[in-house]
Amino acid sequence: MTASMTHVIGVDLGGTKTAAGVVAPSGEVLMSETIPTLNRAGGEAILDATAALIAGLVERAADAGISVSGVGIGSAGVIDAVSGSVVSATDAIHGWAGTALVAGLSARLSLPASAVRAVNDVHAHALGEAWLGAAAGSSSSLMVAFGTGVGGSFVLDGAPVLGHRFVGGHVGHFASPFAVFSGLPLACVCGGSGHVEAIASGPAIHEAFLRFGGYSVDAPDTRGVFTLAASVSDAHDGGADADSAGSRAAAVRAISVGAAAAGQAVGGLINILDPETVVVSGGLADAGELWWKPMEAALRKELLAPLISVPVVRATLGNTAAIVGAAKLVLK
Ligand SMILES: [Zn+2]
């Protein structure tokens, strides 16, 4: 029997779930599976579960006559892409910091360590979009994701720019003039204050809604803020009471401020990096024109004149972006 072309496994290891797929050299995801990330169980338990997930896919691939030659992982946290270990991570995954990700998986899977590679999940996501998604064909691309947090990656000539200490891409953590309230900078999840993430992330939009006088009963979470704001443009009956009208106004304001902060931040990064293509992704980018329009308007307003025609596009690969990006790390 002729050996099939080399396939690899791509893994997207996030705070709540871990998805993996068998990826063809073309980037096609042939089979995939998702498990919950054991985010309270510690690094070794997560490695056990992830190795079992991968081994199951390798077996399914073998049944289909496909051999797997390597494993690429995009993982939450700051990942040392040389040693393959987790430099630091938030408590979203308890005990993840310090885990020997590549060594632990290669030992469990009996693969040579050189056949396993890992980067941060946002870098994997951006690499996927740069390879096969919204930035395919561009020699450089900046991807920024706005969701539970704010992160990004600059992909240059097919490789994400990781930085000397692998911290590169933390685009949620620089100053935004929007991240203030009553003259004081807003606290950021990183421990700093006044950062982009403190005003432009999904949770930050809900917090802004409450600061602007919205009632949590009208919008208990970020999704609720968007539903409430969308109802403004639909409502023509004028029958709402004063309190819920106040909540609606707060919802519209929170989204427009968060979107403007996001757009200004991305615009500034474009001025610095001059990427061929800009990809905006994450839950907020998928929330529709209510967020996208003010985001893009603020972004365009920020650009230096020679950059005004830079393409700014939505991510296109969805949940498979990080899987194919991670696979690309080990595909020859
Ligand atoms: Zn911060």
Tab-separated table of C-alpha atoms and ligand atoms in Angstrom:
chain	number	residue	atom	x	y	z
A	1	MET	CA	0.000	0.000	0.000
A	2	THR	CA	1.299	3.458	-0.875
A	3	ALA	CA	1.867	5.694	2.109
A	4	SER	CA	-0.560	8.596	2.111
A	5	MET	CA	0.706	12.148	2.192
A	6	THR	CA	1.604	13.349	5.644
A	7	HIS	CA	-1.216	14.633	7.777
A	8	VAL	CA	-0.944	16.246	11.202
A	9	ILE	CA	-3.122	16.943	14.221
A	10	GLY	CA	-4.017	20.554	15.050
A	11	VAL	CA	-5.155	21.326	18.594
A	12	ASP	CA	-6.951	24.422	19.910
A	13	LEU	CA	-6.641	24.315	23.703
A	14	GLY	CA	-8.777	27.027	25.299
A	15	GLY	CA	-10.040	27.884	28.750
A	16	THR	CA	-13.306	25.968	28.472
A	17	LYS	CA	-12.848	23.492	25.631
A	18	THR	CA	-10.176	21.758	23.632
A	19	ALA	CA	-10.777	20.992	19.947
A	20	ALA	CA	-8.524	18.909	17.731
A	21	GLY	CA	-8.617	17.830	14.121
A	22	VAL	CA	-6.783	15.742	11.563
A	23	VAL	CA	-5.470	18.264	9.046
A	24	ALA	CA	-4.458	17.455	5.485
A	25	PRO	CA	-1.462	19.176	3.843
A	26	SER	CA	-4.027	21.355	2.023
A	27	GLY	CA	-5.361	22.583	5.377
A	28	GLU	CA	-8.589	20.652	5.088
A	29	VAL	CA	-9.838	19.394	8.473
A	30	LEU	CA	-10.814	15.797	7.819
A	31	MET	CA	-12.102	14.754	11.235
A	32	SER	CA	-12.344	16.587	14.523
A	33	GLU	CA	-13.384	16.201	18.132
A	34	THR	CA	-13.928	18.510	21.084
A	35	ILE	CA	-13.644	17.867	24.811
A	36	PRO	CA	-14.086	20.148	27.821
A	37	THR	CA	-10.755	21.513	29.097
A	38	LEU	CA	-10.195	20.222	32.648
A	39	ASN	CA	-9.532	23.794	33.747
A	40	ARG	CA	-9.635	23.044	37.495
A	41	ALA	CA	-7.646	19.795	37.412
A	42	GLY	CA	-4.088	21.018	36.813
A	43	GLY	CA	-1.605	20.768	33.958
A	44	GLU	CA	-0.862	17.034	34.085
A	45	ALA	CA	-4.565	16.093	33.997
A	46	ILE	CA	-5.067	18.408	31.012
A	47	LEU	CA	-2.105	16.779	29.236
A	48	ASP	CA	-3.585	13.313	29.915
A	49	ALA	CA	-6.960	14.321	28.460
A	50	THR	CA	-5.419	16.135	25.480
A	51	ALA	CA	-3.136	13.181	24.677
A	52	ALA	CA	-6.156	10.847	24.793
A	53	LEU	CA	-8.053	13.174	22.438
A	54	ILE	CA	-5.121	13.208	20.008
A	55	ALA	CA	-4.561	9.443	20.248
A	56	GLY	CA	-8.226	8.854	19.400
A	57	LEU	CA	-7.909	10.983	16.271
A	58	VAL	CA	-4.660	9.281	15.249
A	59	GLU	CA	-6.481	5.946	15.518
A	60	ARG	CA	-9.445	7.169	13.458
A	61	ALA	CA	-7.028	8.507	10.853
A	62	ALA	CA	-5.181	5.174	10.742
A	63	ASP	CA	-8.499	3.384	10.142
A	64	ALA	CA	-8.919	5.639	7.091
A	65	GLY	CA	-5.408	4.837	5.854
A	66	ILE	CA	-3.975	8.173	6.966
A	67	SER	CA	-0.726	8.421	8.883
A	68	VAL	CA	-0.095	11.321	11.245
A	69	SER	CA	3.417	12.763	11.494
A	70	GLY	CA	3.107	15.569	14.012
A	71	VAL	CA	1.016	17.608	16.410
A	72	GLY	CA	0.648	21.395	16.499
A	73	ILE	CA	-0.992	23.083	19.476
A	74	GLY	CA	-2.447	26.537	19.942
A	75	SER	CA	-2.897	26.992	23.671
A	76	ALA	CA	-4.253	29.613	26.022
A	77	GLY	CA	-1.493	31.345	27.967
A	78	VAL	CA	1.933	32.699	27.097
A	79	ILE	CA	3.677	29.798	25.380
A	80	ASP	CA	7.449	29.478	25.010
A	81	ALA	CA	7.481	28.247	21.409
A	82	VAL	CA	11.095	27.050	21.703
A	83	SER	CA	10.880	24.954	24.875
A	84	GLY	CA	7.184	24.247	24.346
A	85	SER	CA	6.232	25.133	27.915
A	86	VAL	CA	3.560	27.378	29.388
A	87	VAL	CA	5.300	30.544	30.615
A	88	SER	CA	2.216	32.014	32.271
A	89	ALA	CA	-1.552	31.685	32.164
A	90	THR	CA	-4.549	33.236	33.824
A	91	ASP	CA	-6.539	31.280	36.375
A	92	ALA	CA	-9.025	30.432	33.600
A	93	ILE	CA	-6.896	27.258	33.461
A	94	HIS	CA	-5.807	26.503	37.012
A	95	GLY	CA	-2.256	25.141	37.235
A	96	TRP	CA	-1.482	25.641	33.541
A	97	ALA	CA	1.514	27.951	34.082
A	98	GLY	CA	4.755	25.967	34.186
A	99	THR	CA	3.338	22.942	32.357
A	100	ALA	CA	5.782	21.251	29.963
A	101	LEU	CA	3.247	21.165	27.136
A	102	VAL	CA	5.350	19.816	24.254
A	103	ALA	CA	7.494	17.433	26.331
A	104	GLY	CA	4.437	16.134	28.191
A	105	LEU	CA	2.440	15.445	25.026
A	106	SER	CA	5.314	13.955	23.020
A	107	ALA	CA	6.090	11.543	25.872
A	108	ARG	CA	2.439	10.484	26.235
A	109	LEU	CA	2.081	10.021	22.456
A	110	SER	CA	5.520	8.416	21.907
A	111	LEU	CA	6.344	11.075	19.339
A	112	PRO	CA	9.751	12.743	19.019
A	113	ALA	CA	9.655	16.194	20.655
A	114	SER	CA	10.588	17.681	17.262
A	115	ALA	CA	7.234	16.459	15.870
A	116	VAL	CA	5.254	18.517	18.412
A	117	ARG	CA	5.094	22.311	18.438
A	118	ALA	CA	3.059	24.844	20.395
A	119	VAL	CA	2.240	28.538	20.288
A	120	ASN	CA	-0.329	30.753	21.993
A	121	ASP	CA	-3.851	30.145	20.665
A	122	VAL	CA	-4.319	33.676	19.295
A	123	HIS	CA	-1.135	33.294	17.255
A	124	ALA	CA	-2.441	29.933	15.969
A	125	HIS	CA	-5.775	31.560	15.112
A	126	ALA	CA	-4.026	34.359	13.176
A	127	LEU	CA	-1.754	31.896	11.395
A	128	GLY	CA	-4.833	29.930	10.274
A	129	GLU	CA	-6.516	33.067	8.909
A	130	ALA	CA	-3.248	34.100	7.216
A	131	TRP	CA	-2.821	30.690	5.615
A	132	LEU	CA	-6.348	29.817	4.466
A	133	GLY	CA	-8.767	32.431	5.759
A	134	ALA	CA	-9.435	36.140	5.480
A	135	ALA	CA	-5.772	37.059	4.943
A	136	ALA	CA	-4.868	34.202	2.591
A	137	GLY	CA	-2.345	35.380	0.023
A	138	SER	CA	-1.196	38.380	2.077
A	139	SER	CA	2.489	38.522	2.945
A	140	SER	CA	1.659	40.264	6.212
A	141	SER	CA	-1.495	40.438	8.260
A	142	LEU	CA	-2.627	41.784	11.591
A	143	MET	CA	-5.411	39.895	13.317
A	144	VAL	CA	-7.115	41.328	16.379
A	145	ALA	CA	-9.777	39.376	18.263
A	146	PHE	CA	-12.376	41.065	20.458
A	147	GLY	CA	-14.267	38.691	22.718
A	148	THR	CA	-13.947	37.677	26.355
A	149	GLY	CA	-10.540	39.309	26.114
A	150	VAL	CA	-8.650	41.265	23.454
A	151	GLY	CA	-5.682	39.662	21.728
A	152	GLY	CA	-3.881	39.807	18.452
A	153	SER	CA	-1.088	38.593	16.270
A	154	PHE	CA	1.003	40.047	13.478
A	155	VAL	CA	1.812	37.350	10.927
A	156	LEU	CA	4.777	38.147	8.720
A	157	ASP	CA	5.833	35.894	5.811
A	158	GLY	CA	3.867	32.952	7.199
A	159	ALA	CA	5.011	33.170	10.820
A	160	PRO	CA	3.403	34.922	13.782
A	161	VAL	CA	5.701	37.482	15.430
A	162	LEU	CA	5.967	36.005	18.929
A	163	GLY	CA	8.397	38.440	20.526
A	164	HIS	CA	11.617	37.768	22.414
A	165	ARG	CA	9.782	36.510	25.521
A	166	PHE	CA	6.741	35.143	23.629
A	167	VAL	CA	4.504	37.904	25.027
A	168	GLY	CA	4.019	39.596	21.635
A	169	GLY	CA	0.414	40.084	20.561
A	170	HIS	CA	-1.003	41.371	23.847
A	171	VAL	CA	-2.780	44.147	21.976
A	172	GLY	CA	-5.424	44.508	24.689
A	173	HIS	CA	-2.882	45.947	27.071
A	174	PHE	CA	-1.905	49.412	25.983
A	175	ALA	CA	-3.511	52.734	26.866
A	176	SER	CA	-6.892	53.710	25.456
A	177	PRO	CA	-8.284	57.203	26.015
A	178	PHE	CA	-11.725	55.554	26.211
A	179	ALA	CA	-10.771	53.409	29.239
A	180	VAL	CA	-11.623	56.016	31.864
A	181	PHE	CA	-14.633	56.807	34.013
A	182	SER	CA	-15.080	59.932	36.117
A	183	GLY	CA	-11.500	60.877	35.322
A	184	LEU	CA	-10.019	57.609	36.602
A	185	PRO	CA	-8.517	54.848	34.447
A	186	LEU	CA	-10.555	51.631	34.421
A	187	ALA	CA	-9.020	48.569	36.081
A	188	CYS	CA	-7.802	45.936	33.611
A	189	VAL	CA	-7.780	42.164	34.146
A	190	CYS	CA	-3.966	42.201	33.749
A	191	GLY	CA	-3.584	44.201	36.955
A	192	GLY	CA	-2.889	47.428	35.107
A	193	SER	CA	-5.420	50.119	34.274
A	194	GLY	CA	-6.658	52.255	31.404
A	195	HIS	CA	-6.025	49.505	28.850
A	196	VAL	CA	-7.936	48.744	25.639
A	197	GLU	CA	-9.272	45.468	27.079
A	198	ALA	CA	-10.810	47.336	30.036
A	199	ILE	CA	-13.247	49.111	27.687
A	200	ALA	CA	-13.335	47.065	24.453
A	201	SER	CA	-13.756	43.423	25.540
A	202	GLY	CA	-17.169	41.764	25.707
A	203	PRO	CA	-17.328	41.803	29.527
A	204	ALA	CA	-16.112	45.446	29.505
A	205	ILE	CA	-19.086	46.419	27.340
A	206	HIS	CA	-21.457	44.950	29.931
A	207	GLU	CA	-19.607	46.767	32.727
A	208	ALA	CA	-19.842	50.035	30.778
A	209	PHE	CA	-23.575	49.442	30.307
A	210	LEU	CA	-23.972	49.270	34.103
A	211	ARG	CA	-21.763	52.358	34.656
A	212	PHE	CA	-23.865	54.275	32.140
A	213	GLY	CA	-26.974	53.579	34.211
A	214	GLY	CA	-28.251	50.413	32.536
A	215	TYR	CA	-30.082	47.897	34.716
A	216	SER	CA	-28.724	44.347	34.807
A	217	VAL	CA	-32.316	43.072	34.814
A	218	ASP	CA	-32.638	44.555	31.292
A	219	ALA	CA	-29.311	43.055	30.100
A	220	PRO	CA	-27.707	40.470	32.411
A	221	ASP	CA	-24.671	39.971	30.141
A	222	THR	CA	-22.936	41.289	27.028
A	223	ARG	CA	-25.265	39.407	24.709
A	224	GLY	CA	-28.168	41.063	26.506
A	225	VAL	CA	-26.620	44.494	25.931
A	226	PHE	CA	-26.553	43.832	22.175
A	227	THR	CA	-30.140	42.539	22.169
A	228	LEU	CA	-31.294	45.613	24.061
A	229	ALA	CA	-29.386	48.014	21.803
A	230	ALA	CA	-30.728	46.323	18.664
A	231	SER	CA	-34.255	46.810	20.010
A	232	VAL	CA	-33.668	50.584	19.966
A	233	SER	CA	-33.407	50.780	16.233
A	234	ASP	CA	-36.411	48.478	15.877
A	235	ALA	CA	-38.661	50.210	18.385
A	236	HIS	CA	-41.030	52.765	16.963
A	237	ASP	CA	-43.955	52.394	19.327
A	238	GLY	CA	-42.596	54.778	21.971
A	239	GLY	CA	-44.433	52.853	24.645
A	240	ALA	CA	-41.441	51.884	26.784
A	241	ASP	CA	-41.209	53.208	30.306
A	242	ALA	CA	-38.474	55.644	31.319
A	243	ASP	CA	-36.290	53.068	33.098
A	244	SER	CA	-36.017	50.660	30.197
A	245	ALA	CA	-35.470	53.566	27.806
A	246	GLY	CA	-32.517	54.524	30.033
A	247	SER	CA	-31.163	50.987	29.848
A	248	ARG	CA	-31.481	51.002	26.074
A	249	ALA	CA	-29.585	54.279	25.825
A	250	ALA	CA	-26.874	52.850	28.098
A	251	ALA	CA	-26.632	49.753	25.894
A	252	VAL	CA	-26.207	51.802	22.716
A	253	ARG	CA	-23.607	53.986	24.402
A	254	ALA	CA	-21.635	51.075	25.877
A	255	ILE	CA	-21.400	49.350	22.493
A	256	SER	CA	-20.444	52.519	20.624
A	257	VAL	CA	-17.729	53.394	23.165
A	258	GLY	CA	-16.349	49.837	23.199
A	259	ALA	CA	-16.382	49.688	19.398
A	260	ALA	CA	-14.721	53.104	19.072
A	261	ALA	CA	-11.996	52.048	21.524
A	262	ALA	CA	-11.489	48.837	19.548
A	263	GLY	CA	-11.291	50.647	16.216
A	264	GLN	CA	-8.932	53.325	17.470
A	265	ALA	CA	-6.631	50.673	18.944
A	266	VAL	CA	-6.527	48.635	15.734
A	267	GLY	CA	-6.027	51.802	13.686
A	268	GLY	CA	-3.019	52.744	15.811
A	269	LEU	CA	-1.556	49.281	15.375
A	270	ILE	CA	-2.025	49.556	11.597
A	271	ASN	CA	-0.082	52.840	11.661
A	272	ILE	CA	2.741	51.064	13.469
A	273	LEU	CA	2.833	47.779	11.522
A	274	ASP	CA	1.428	48.611	8.062
A	275	PRO	CA	0.032	45.095	7.470
A	276	GLU	CA	-1.148	44.159	3.975
A	277	THR	CA	-4.471	42.909	5.393
A	278	VAL	CA	-6.244	43.432	8.713
A	279	VAL	CA	-8.503	40.728	10.126
A	280	VAL	CA	-10.909	41.443	12.972
A	281	SER	CA	-12.354	38.420	14.741
A	282	GLY	CA	-13.958	37.272	17.963
A	283	GLY	CA	-17.471	37.347	19.323
A	284	LEU	CA	-17.856	41.120	18.960
A	285	ALA	CA	-16.800	41.052	15.302
A	286	ASP	CA	-19.578	38.501	14.794
A	287	ALA	CA	-22.151	40.649	16.632
A	288	GLY	CA	-23.191	42.550	13.520
A	289	GLU	CA	-23.173	46.113	12.220
A	290	LEU	CA	-24.091	47.595	15.598
A	291	TRP	CA	-20.463	47.010	16.654
A	292	TRP	CA	-18.674	46.726	13.311
A	293	LYS	CA	-19.756	50.100	11.873
A	294	PRO	CA	-18.516	52.322	14.752
A	295	MET	CA	-15.416	50.100	15.073
A	296	GLU	CA	-14.462	50.536	11.427
A	297	ALA	CA	-15.309	54.259	11.453
A	298	ALA	CA	-12.973	54.838	14.426
A	299	LEU	CA	-10.310	52.662	12.807
A	300	ARG	CA	-10.389	54.561	9.505
A	301	LYS	CA	-10.312	57.889	11.343
A	302	GLU	CA	-7.093	56.865	13.079
A	303	LEU	CA	-5.161	55.845	9.950
A	304	LEU	CA	-2.330	57.817	8.448
A	305	ALA	CA	-3.180	58.967	4.930
A	306	PRO	CA	-1.108	56.402	2.961
A	307	LEU	CA	-2.890	53.589	4.812
A	308	ILE	CA	-6.452	54.640	4.115
A	309	SER	CA	-7.178	51.832	1.648
A	310	VAL	CA	-5.979	48.989	3.911
A	311	PRO	CA	-8.451	46.079	3.739
A	312	VAL	CA	-10.197	45.434	7.079
A	313	VAL	CA	-12.105	42.161	6.954
A	314	ARG	CA	-13.894	39.752	9.242
A	315	ALA	CA	-12.230	36.432	10.033
A	316	THR	CA	-13.651	33.641	7.881
A	317	LEU	CA	-12.512	30.313	9.354
A	318	GLY	CA	-14.502	30.443	12.580
A	319	ASN	CA	-13.704	27.705	15.084
A	320	THR	CA	-11.272	25.873	12.807
A	321	ALA	CA	-8.827	28.808	12.465
A	322	ALA	CA	-6.675	27.861	15.453
A	323	ILE	CA	-6.735	24.159	14.536
A	324	VAL	CA	-5.421	24.726	11.018
A	325	GLY	CA	-3.001	27.397	12.233
A	326	ALA	CA	-1.611	25.029	14.849
A	327	ALA	CA	-1.368	22.294	12.216
A	328	LYS	CA	0.612	24.655	9.982
A	329	LEU	CA	3.332	24.746	12.651
A	330	VAL	CA	4.217	21.123	11.913
A	331	LEU	CA	3.122	20.705	8.280
A	332	LYS	CA	6.049	20.575	5.901
B	1	ZN	ZN	-4.350	45.224	30.765
